[in-house]
Amino acid sequence: MTIEAGQPLAGQPTSARQAGPRRPLGGLGRAALGRAGRAALLATGRPPVPDALEPLVQAHRRHHPQADLGLLGRAYRLAEESHRGQKRKSGEPYITHPLAVTMILAQLGAGTTTLVASLLHDTVEDTELTLDQVAEGFGPEVAYLVDGVTKLEKVDFGAAAEAETFRKMLVATGDDVRVMVIKLADRLHNMRTIRHMKPASQVRIAKVTRDVLIPLAERLGIQVLKAELEDIVFATLHPEEHTRTRALLARHEDGPDTLLAPFAGALGRQLAEAGIAAEVTVRPRHCVSLHRVLLKRDAAPGRDGRPQEPQPADFGRLLVVVEDNADCYAVLGELHTCWTPLPGEFKDFVAAPKFNLYQSLHTAVALAGGEVVEVLVRTRRMHEVAETGVVALGDPRQSARGGEQAPDELDRTDPARPGWLSRLLEWQQETPDPDAFWSALTADLAGDREITAVTELGETLQLRAGATCVDAAYLLGEETGHRCIGARVNGRLVALSTVLQDGDRVAILTDGSDTPDGPRGPYGSEGPDGPDGPDGSENSGPAPEWLAHARTPAARIAIERWLADHPPRRPVVRTGPSAGQPAPPAHPVAAGRPAVPVTAAGRPGAPVRLARCCTPVPPDPIVGYPIRGGAVAVHRAGCPAGERMRDDGRGALEVHWRPGGAPPAGYRATLRAEALNRPRLLADLTAAISGEGVGIVSAEVEPPQELRVRHTYTVELPDPAALAAVLRAMLRVSGVYDVERPHAPPGGGPGRAPAVPSAAADGPARDPAAPEGNADDPPAPGVRPSWGIHGRTAAFSGQRSPSPNRGPEG
């Protein structure tokens, strides 16, 4: 279908007479009936349709044989009178513009109300006619459409006039998509005459058309209009490339078709033998479509390393139009039976329509000579919708009033408000700034397609191509997005930056269970202290890094708003009592006890140094090694550094913890926390450590890998008994799934976080100062791991999670 030619779609009447022939009355001939009709018309005082409307009436009658031509005549006369004396840049009378726009809409099959509004669409903006006068003469529906496409004055809005005009049009489109249909037809005619504009204006208008209007035409499914707009923009912004591509297309059109036409004939004969009624035609590519194919060939050089030459199949595709949905799959069966289908090229948009109403079966087959031909299969109704989109669906308001026809049960579209438009209208309300709105609009429309993902609970998510798990989280709700700490795609944990593909199965993991889809946490529960963590601070909220992963404006706006309302705070690391404040009374150091914590057999009075690599703390099993100066270095049993000293020939010394002994500044211990990465994790961990009266000497945070992050802290313990309490406090922090001491030996010493006593425990809790035993030992009766994810490292490597009855490394 081409708008210029105004050819009718197959199967539709081309005139009022075709729609239903009438028998002559009283034996009068056609000439007599014509004279009688004109006399009756003059007798009633109704003026005939103006001659300028005759082509328009003919195009309109093809789609709407019973249209009210009198209403069109009145609208034309008012528009012609209002624009009288005005000229366009080309020097033509201004009335030629609304007349041409209305002709485009008539060829698309728009209704009479849309055509009336199109004839009047510039009257309120450029003439003395008011919106109230339009409503009085043609009704509020026409007035609403005219108001929707009327531009805002630059006098009132300045540089923001264009952005605010588009915002106004989009809001109006949310109630009636015909507003945007009229705007697209208006832009198409302006682009056809863009050569009369100044070069700078041509570039500016072409860029706005490329960035906003063409994507909107794609989303409304009006392919014939979109294709012509693309070609004109291509010629305006890239004239040299357009000239080369157009010349290549012209040479192909002038030569004989030795591939597509013969294959179309062969396929038509095969379908006829199979008893499938079908119309097989060659669908040529337009200029931009061919240019995209050539770019793909340039990006994939041949065996000799040089760009591949265009093939005959690059210039077009085969279109097969059948009667019903079942025939589509019957054609597919014949194609794949008689010719070799290419793996991965089949796409079923009949069962799963695109977001822009498009339905077809796509496939590609290899012919005997090795050529590959693309084939599209659709019904007549699908073809009509594929060409004209929402226009083919008719007036949504009449359908809502139960007017012309009942909705098709197989029609899965929403002509009044498509899903992408609803989402766009939601986030535009959150961007009052015109520049921010314009940037978000162009970014949202940049993707030329959408994908469909499904949650593990069966909810369908429509996302733009390139969207990440962050976008999916915010599509489920702003609260879900803010509380997101991870995602699972197709059953595997992935990073939040993971780009989703069409058909992915997604689960959003949050730090709580009160989300729209029920439990979304990694294990379906919150931490023992609820979503706010052990110290009552709020843990939920996005990180600034999420902005780099968000592809949809809704997600970006929600993240930016949250970050603006929650400015970042520096984590408070307490390394001791603040000036003028008493020290926390958690684990005070006993006054007057010996400063030497370890005694070495056979070396009384020798200086003792606790190794910094393994940071031994009573009651760790320890080994001493002599070092220079007669001192003794004390390592935990099994420490790799100590083993190397022994391999170097240093004899091991028998050392023992001195009862009641302690270094002057307390024991140093190194603790390592494995956690799901989330905002403010560092602040919450340091707060949990300092809350136990323990000073932090140093902290190291490794770069996140996938979902995981590793924090390493060196702390000063006022008493050995504080170690177990600190490990428990760290494990209670939301998102932390494992806490250990680096270089922990296989047995002895509190190498990992001890289990947290349950509030409902029947037996007494284990003494935190006593040895915890082997890490592989099962937890004591009446004791459960904190948050239900203690030691679940295997879950992140794709292995089976350990049994809840096994130890952390079971």
Coordinates of N, CA and C in Angstrom, one line a residue, residues 612-615 617 636 668-672 712-715 723 727 740-742:
R612 N 49.9 -10.7 62.2 CA 48.8 -9.9 61.6 C 48.2 -10.6 60.4
C613 N 48.8 -11.7 59.9 CA 48.2 -12.4 58.7 C 47.0 -13.2 59.1
C614 N 47.0 -13.8 60.3 CA 45.9 -14.7 60.7 C 45.3 -14.2 62.0
T615 N 45.8 -13.2 62.7 CA 45.3 -12.5 63.8 C 44.7 -13.5 64.8
V617 N 43.4 -15.2 68.2 CA 42.6 -14.8 69.3 C 42.3 -16.0 70.2
R636 N 48.2 -18.7 64.0 CA 47.2 -19.8 64.2 C 47.7 -21.1 63.5
R668 N 43.8 -8.0 68.0 CA 43.3 -7.7 66.6 C 42.8 -8.9 65.9
A669 N 41.7 -8.8 65.2 CA 41.1 -9.9 64.4 C 40.7 -9.4 63.1
T670 N 40.9 -10.2 62.1 CA 40.5 -9.8 60.7 C 39.2 -10.6 60.4
L671 N 38.2 -10.0 60.0 CA 36.9 -10.6 59.7 C 36.5 -10.3 58.2
R672 N 36.0 -11.3 57.6 CA 35.6 -11.1 56.2 C 34.1 -11.5 56.0
T712 N 36.3 -6.7 54.1 CA 37.3 -7.2 55.1 C 37.6 -6.1 56.1
Y713 N 37.5 -6.5 57.4 CA 37.7 -5.5 58.5 C 38.8 -6.1 59.4
T714 N 39.6 -5.2 59.9 CA 40.5 -5.5 61.0 C 40.1 -4.7 62.2
V715 N 39.8 -5.4 63.3 CA 39.2 -4.8 64.5 C 40.0 -5.1 65.7
L723 N 34.6 -11.5 70.1 CA 34.7 -12.0 68.7 C 33.5 -12.7 68.3
L727 N 30.9 -11.4 65.3 CA 30.5 -12.2 64.1 C 29.0 -12.4 64.0
E740 N 33.5 -14.9 58.0 CA 34.6 -15.8 58.4 C 35.8 -15.0 58.7
R741 N 36.8 -15.7 59.3 CA 38.1 -15.1 59.6 C 39.0 -15.6 58.5
P742 N 39.7 -14.8 57.8 CA 40.7 -15.3 56.7 C 41.7 -16.2 57.3

